[in-house]
Tab-separated table of C-alpha atoms in Angstrom:
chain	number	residue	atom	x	y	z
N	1	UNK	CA	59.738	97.374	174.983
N	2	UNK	CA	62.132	99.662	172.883
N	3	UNK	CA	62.313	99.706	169.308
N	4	UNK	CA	65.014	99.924	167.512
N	5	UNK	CA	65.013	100.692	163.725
N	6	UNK	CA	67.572	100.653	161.310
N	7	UNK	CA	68.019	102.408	158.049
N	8	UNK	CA	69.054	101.408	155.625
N	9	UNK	CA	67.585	98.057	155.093
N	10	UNK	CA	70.555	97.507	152.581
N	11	UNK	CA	72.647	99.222	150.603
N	12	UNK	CA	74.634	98.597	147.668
N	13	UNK	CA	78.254	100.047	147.983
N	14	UNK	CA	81.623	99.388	146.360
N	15	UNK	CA	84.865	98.858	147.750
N	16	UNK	CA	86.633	101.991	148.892
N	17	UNK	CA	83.425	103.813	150.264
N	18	UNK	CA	82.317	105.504	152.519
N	19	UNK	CA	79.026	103.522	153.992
N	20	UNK	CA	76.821	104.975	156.868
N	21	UNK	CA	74.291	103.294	158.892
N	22	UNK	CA	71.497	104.333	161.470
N	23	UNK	CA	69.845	103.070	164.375
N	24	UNK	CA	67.307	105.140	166.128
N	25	UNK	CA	65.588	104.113	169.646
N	26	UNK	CA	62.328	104.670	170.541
N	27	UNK	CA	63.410	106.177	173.727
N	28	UNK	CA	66.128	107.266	175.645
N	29	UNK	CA	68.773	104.601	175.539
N	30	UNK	CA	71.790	106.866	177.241
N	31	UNK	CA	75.330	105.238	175.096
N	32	UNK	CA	73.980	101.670	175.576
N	33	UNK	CA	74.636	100.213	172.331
N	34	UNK	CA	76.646	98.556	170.690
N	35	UNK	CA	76.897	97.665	166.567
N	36	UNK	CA	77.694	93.370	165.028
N	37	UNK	CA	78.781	92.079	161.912
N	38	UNK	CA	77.271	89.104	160.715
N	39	UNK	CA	77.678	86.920	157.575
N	40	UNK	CA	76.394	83.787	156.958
N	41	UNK	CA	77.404	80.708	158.253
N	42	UNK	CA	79.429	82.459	160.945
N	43	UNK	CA	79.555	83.482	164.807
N	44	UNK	CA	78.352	87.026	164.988
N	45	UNK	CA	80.962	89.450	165.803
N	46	UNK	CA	80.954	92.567	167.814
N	47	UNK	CA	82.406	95.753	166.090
N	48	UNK	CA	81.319	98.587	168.814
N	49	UNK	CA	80.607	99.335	171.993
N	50	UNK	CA	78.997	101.552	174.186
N	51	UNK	CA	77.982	103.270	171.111
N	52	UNK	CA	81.691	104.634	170.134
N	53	UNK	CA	84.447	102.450	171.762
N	54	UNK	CA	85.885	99.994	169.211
N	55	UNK	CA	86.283	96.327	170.196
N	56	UNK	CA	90.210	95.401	170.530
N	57	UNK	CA	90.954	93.701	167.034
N	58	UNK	CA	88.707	95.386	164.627
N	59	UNK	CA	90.114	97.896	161.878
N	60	UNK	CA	89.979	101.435	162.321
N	61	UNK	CA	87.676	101.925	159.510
N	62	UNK	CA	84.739	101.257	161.325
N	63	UNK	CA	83.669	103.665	164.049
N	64	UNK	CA	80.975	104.558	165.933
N	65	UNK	CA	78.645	107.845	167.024
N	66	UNK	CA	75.508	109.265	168.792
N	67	UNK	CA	74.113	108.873	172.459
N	68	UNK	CA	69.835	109.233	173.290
N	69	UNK	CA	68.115	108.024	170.796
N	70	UNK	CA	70.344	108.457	167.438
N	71	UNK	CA	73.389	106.350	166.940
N	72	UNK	CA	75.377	105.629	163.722
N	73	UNK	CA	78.117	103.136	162.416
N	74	UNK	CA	80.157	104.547	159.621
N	75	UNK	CA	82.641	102.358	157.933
N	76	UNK	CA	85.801	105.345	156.438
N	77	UNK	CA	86.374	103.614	153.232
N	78	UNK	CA	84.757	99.717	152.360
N	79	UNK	CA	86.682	96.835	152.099
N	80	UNK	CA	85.907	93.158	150.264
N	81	UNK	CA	85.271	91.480	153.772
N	82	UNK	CA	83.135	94.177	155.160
N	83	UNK	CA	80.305	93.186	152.658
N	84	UNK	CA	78.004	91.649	155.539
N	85	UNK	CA	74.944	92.520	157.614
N	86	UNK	CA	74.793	94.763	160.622
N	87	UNK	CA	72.623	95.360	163.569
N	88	UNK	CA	72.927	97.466	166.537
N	89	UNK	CA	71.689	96.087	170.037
N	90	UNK	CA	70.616	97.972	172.881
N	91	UNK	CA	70.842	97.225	176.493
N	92	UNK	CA	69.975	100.338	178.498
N	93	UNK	CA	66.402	98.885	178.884
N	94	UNK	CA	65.728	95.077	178.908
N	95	UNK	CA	64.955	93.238	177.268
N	96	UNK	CA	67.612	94.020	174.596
N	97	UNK	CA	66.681	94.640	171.616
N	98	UNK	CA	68.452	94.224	167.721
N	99	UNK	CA	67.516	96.617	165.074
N	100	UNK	CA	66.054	94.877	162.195
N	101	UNK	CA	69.531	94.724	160.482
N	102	UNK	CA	71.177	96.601	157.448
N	103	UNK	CA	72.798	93.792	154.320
N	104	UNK	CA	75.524	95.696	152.649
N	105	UNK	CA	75.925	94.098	149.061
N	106	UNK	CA	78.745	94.826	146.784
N	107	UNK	CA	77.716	97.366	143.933
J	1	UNK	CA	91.145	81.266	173.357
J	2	UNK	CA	87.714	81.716	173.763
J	3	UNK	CA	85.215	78.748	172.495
J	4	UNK	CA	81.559	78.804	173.073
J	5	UNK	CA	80.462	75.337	171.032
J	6	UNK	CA	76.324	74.787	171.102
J	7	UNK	CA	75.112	71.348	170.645
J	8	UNK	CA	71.532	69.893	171.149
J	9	UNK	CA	69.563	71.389	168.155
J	10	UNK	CA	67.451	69.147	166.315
J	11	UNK	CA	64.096	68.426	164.482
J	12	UNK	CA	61.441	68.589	166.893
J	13	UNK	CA	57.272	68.386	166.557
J	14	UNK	CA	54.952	71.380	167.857
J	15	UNK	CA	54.255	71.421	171.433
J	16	UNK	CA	57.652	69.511	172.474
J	17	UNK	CA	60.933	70.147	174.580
J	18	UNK	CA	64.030	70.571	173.554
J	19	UNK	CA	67.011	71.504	175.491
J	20	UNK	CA	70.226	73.517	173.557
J	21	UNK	CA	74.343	73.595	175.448
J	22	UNK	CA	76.833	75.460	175.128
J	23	UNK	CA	80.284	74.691	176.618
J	24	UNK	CA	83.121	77.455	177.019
J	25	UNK	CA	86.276	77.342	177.302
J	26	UNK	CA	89.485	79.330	177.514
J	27	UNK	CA	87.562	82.120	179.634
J	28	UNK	CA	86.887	82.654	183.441
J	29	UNK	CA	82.738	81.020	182.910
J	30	UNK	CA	82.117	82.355	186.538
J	31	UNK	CA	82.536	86.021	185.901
J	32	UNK	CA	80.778	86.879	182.919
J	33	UNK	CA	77.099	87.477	182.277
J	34	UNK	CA	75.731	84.411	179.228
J	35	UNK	CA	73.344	84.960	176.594
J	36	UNK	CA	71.460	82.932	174.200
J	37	UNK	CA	70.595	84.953	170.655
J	38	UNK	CA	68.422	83.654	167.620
J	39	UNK	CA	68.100	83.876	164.331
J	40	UNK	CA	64.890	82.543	162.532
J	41	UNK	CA	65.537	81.614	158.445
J	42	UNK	CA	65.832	84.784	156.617
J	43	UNK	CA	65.077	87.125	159.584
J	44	UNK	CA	67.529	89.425	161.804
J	45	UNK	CA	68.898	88.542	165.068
J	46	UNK	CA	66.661	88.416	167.846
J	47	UNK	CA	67.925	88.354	171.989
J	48	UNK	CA	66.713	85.584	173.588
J	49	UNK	CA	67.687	85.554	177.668
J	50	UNK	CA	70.496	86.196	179.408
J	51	UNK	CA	71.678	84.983	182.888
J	52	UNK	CA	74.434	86.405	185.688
J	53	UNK	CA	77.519	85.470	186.022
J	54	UNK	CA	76.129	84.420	189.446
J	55	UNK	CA	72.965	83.005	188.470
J	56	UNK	CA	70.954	85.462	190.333
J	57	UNK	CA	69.623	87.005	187.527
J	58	UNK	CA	67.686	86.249	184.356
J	59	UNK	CA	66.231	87.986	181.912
J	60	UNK	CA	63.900	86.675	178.472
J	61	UNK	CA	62.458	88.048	175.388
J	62	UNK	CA	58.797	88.346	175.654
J	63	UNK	CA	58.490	85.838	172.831
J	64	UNK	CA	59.819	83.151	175.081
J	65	UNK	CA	59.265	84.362	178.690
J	66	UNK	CA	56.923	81.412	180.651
J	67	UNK	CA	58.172	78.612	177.866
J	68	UNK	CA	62.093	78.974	177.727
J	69	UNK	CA	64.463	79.040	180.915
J	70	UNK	CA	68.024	79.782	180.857
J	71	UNK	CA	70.328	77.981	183.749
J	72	UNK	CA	74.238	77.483	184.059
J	73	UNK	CA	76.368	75.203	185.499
J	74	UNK	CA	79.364	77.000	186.913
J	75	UNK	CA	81.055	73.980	187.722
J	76	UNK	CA	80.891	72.728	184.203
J	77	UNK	CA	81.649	75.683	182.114
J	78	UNK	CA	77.924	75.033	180.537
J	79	UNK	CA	75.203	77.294	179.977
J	80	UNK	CA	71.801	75.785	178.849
J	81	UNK	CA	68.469	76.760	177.282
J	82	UNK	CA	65.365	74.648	178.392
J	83	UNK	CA	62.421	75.079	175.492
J	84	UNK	CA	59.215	74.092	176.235
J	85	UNK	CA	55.784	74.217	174.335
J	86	UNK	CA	58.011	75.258	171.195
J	87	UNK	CA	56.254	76.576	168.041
J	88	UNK	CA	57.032	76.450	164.999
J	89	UNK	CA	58.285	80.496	165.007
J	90	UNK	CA	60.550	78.718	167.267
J	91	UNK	CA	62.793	77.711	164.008
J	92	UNK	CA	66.162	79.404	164.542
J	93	UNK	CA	69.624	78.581	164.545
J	94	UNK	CA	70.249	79.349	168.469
J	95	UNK	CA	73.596	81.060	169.337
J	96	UNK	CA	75.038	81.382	172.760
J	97	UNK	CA	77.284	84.210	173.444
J	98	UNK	CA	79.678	86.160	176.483
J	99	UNK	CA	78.059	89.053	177.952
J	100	UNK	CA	79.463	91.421	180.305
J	101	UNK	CA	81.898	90.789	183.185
J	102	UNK	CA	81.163	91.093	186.904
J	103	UNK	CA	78.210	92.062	188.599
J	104	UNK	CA	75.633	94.257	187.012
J	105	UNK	CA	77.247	93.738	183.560
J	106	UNK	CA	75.274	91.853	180.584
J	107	UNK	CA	76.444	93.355	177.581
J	108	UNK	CA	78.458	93.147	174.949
J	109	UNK	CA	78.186	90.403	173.292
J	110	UNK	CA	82.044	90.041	172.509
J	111	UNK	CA	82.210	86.495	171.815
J	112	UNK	CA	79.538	84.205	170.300
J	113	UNK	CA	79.769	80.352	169.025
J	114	UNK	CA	78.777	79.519	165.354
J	115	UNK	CA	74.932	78.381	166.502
J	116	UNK	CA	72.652	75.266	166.994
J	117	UNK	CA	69.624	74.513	164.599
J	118	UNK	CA	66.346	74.091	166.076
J	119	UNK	CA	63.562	73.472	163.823
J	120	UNK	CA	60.165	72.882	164.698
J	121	UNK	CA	58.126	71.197	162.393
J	122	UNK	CA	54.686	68.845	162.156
């Protein structure tokens, strides 16, 4: 199965940065991910897809890069609600698999 | 709008069945791909199984694969989630979520409901 690993775990960031996150897959994955907000107590919600295309509704601040086995989310300049955790999921193999998940805590 | 509400979680002993819901609405059920997602307490998000719009297809996690089936009712707007044999690494609030649309299509995730907690406990 593919691994994928995120980094950071967490970060600490204040509002108005710029915040950027990796996932890296074990192997080839092609553009076959896609990046989710979560906080708790709340539906998961899908930010990216197929690595760079941003889901209809969420802010232009968050965007997404890479294709193989290197893929980032980058979030232009951080905002109160964007203090959450994040995981990219891949689908190019199955099963799908998250990345472990990166907390982003207010500084 | 779109509404994916679980129901069925529970408190449930080692070894047991259990069998999770989730009802849609406001969405074309019959064309879209439906997954069920995890999350155990304090740990990441972890996939689960998906199955085809059509029911001809079904994938599961390798954690689950032999004890958990996934199944649909097209007619009802339901998708389900059979457990079996649960353990107690089986603790997780369960959410159910839309995959892709049409044939060959299980991902993104674009919608998911707000979860169903299973615990499994002696």
């Amino acid at each position: 199965a593919i691994q994928m690993t995120q980094s950071p775990s967490s970060l600490s960031a204040s509002v108005g940065d710029r915040v950027t996150i990796t996932c890296r897959a074990s192997q080839y994955i092609r553009n076959d991910l896609g990046w989710y907000q979560h906080k708790p107590g709340k539906a998961p919600k899908l930010l990216i897809y197929a690595a760079s295309n941003l889901e209809s509704g969420v802010p232009s601040r968050f965007s997404g890069s890479g294709s193989g086995t290197q893929f980032t989310l980058t979030i232009s300049s951080l905002q109160p609600e964007d203090f959450a955790t994040y995981y990219c999921l891949q689908d190019y193999i199955y099963p799908p698999a998250f990345g472990q998940g990166t907390k982003v805590e207010i500084k | 709008q779109v509404q994916l509400v679980e129901s069925g979680g529970g408190v449930v002993q080692p070894g047991t069945s259990l069998r999770l819901s989730c009802a849609a609405s406001g969405f074309n059920f019959t064309s879209y791909a439906m997954h069920w997602v995890r999350q155990a307490p304090g740990k990441g998000l972890e996939w689960v199984a998906v199955m085809s719009h059509d029911t001809t297809t079904e994938y599961y996690a390798d954690s689950v694969n032999g004890r958990f089936t996934i199944s649909r009712d097209n007619s009802k707007n339901t998708l389900s989630l059979q457990m079996n044999s649960l353990r107690t690494e089986d603790t997780a609030i369960y959410f159910c979520a839309r995959g892709g649309y049409g044939s060959g299509s299980y991902l993104p995730l674009d919608y998911w409901g707000r979860g169903s907690l299973v615990t499994v406990s002696s």
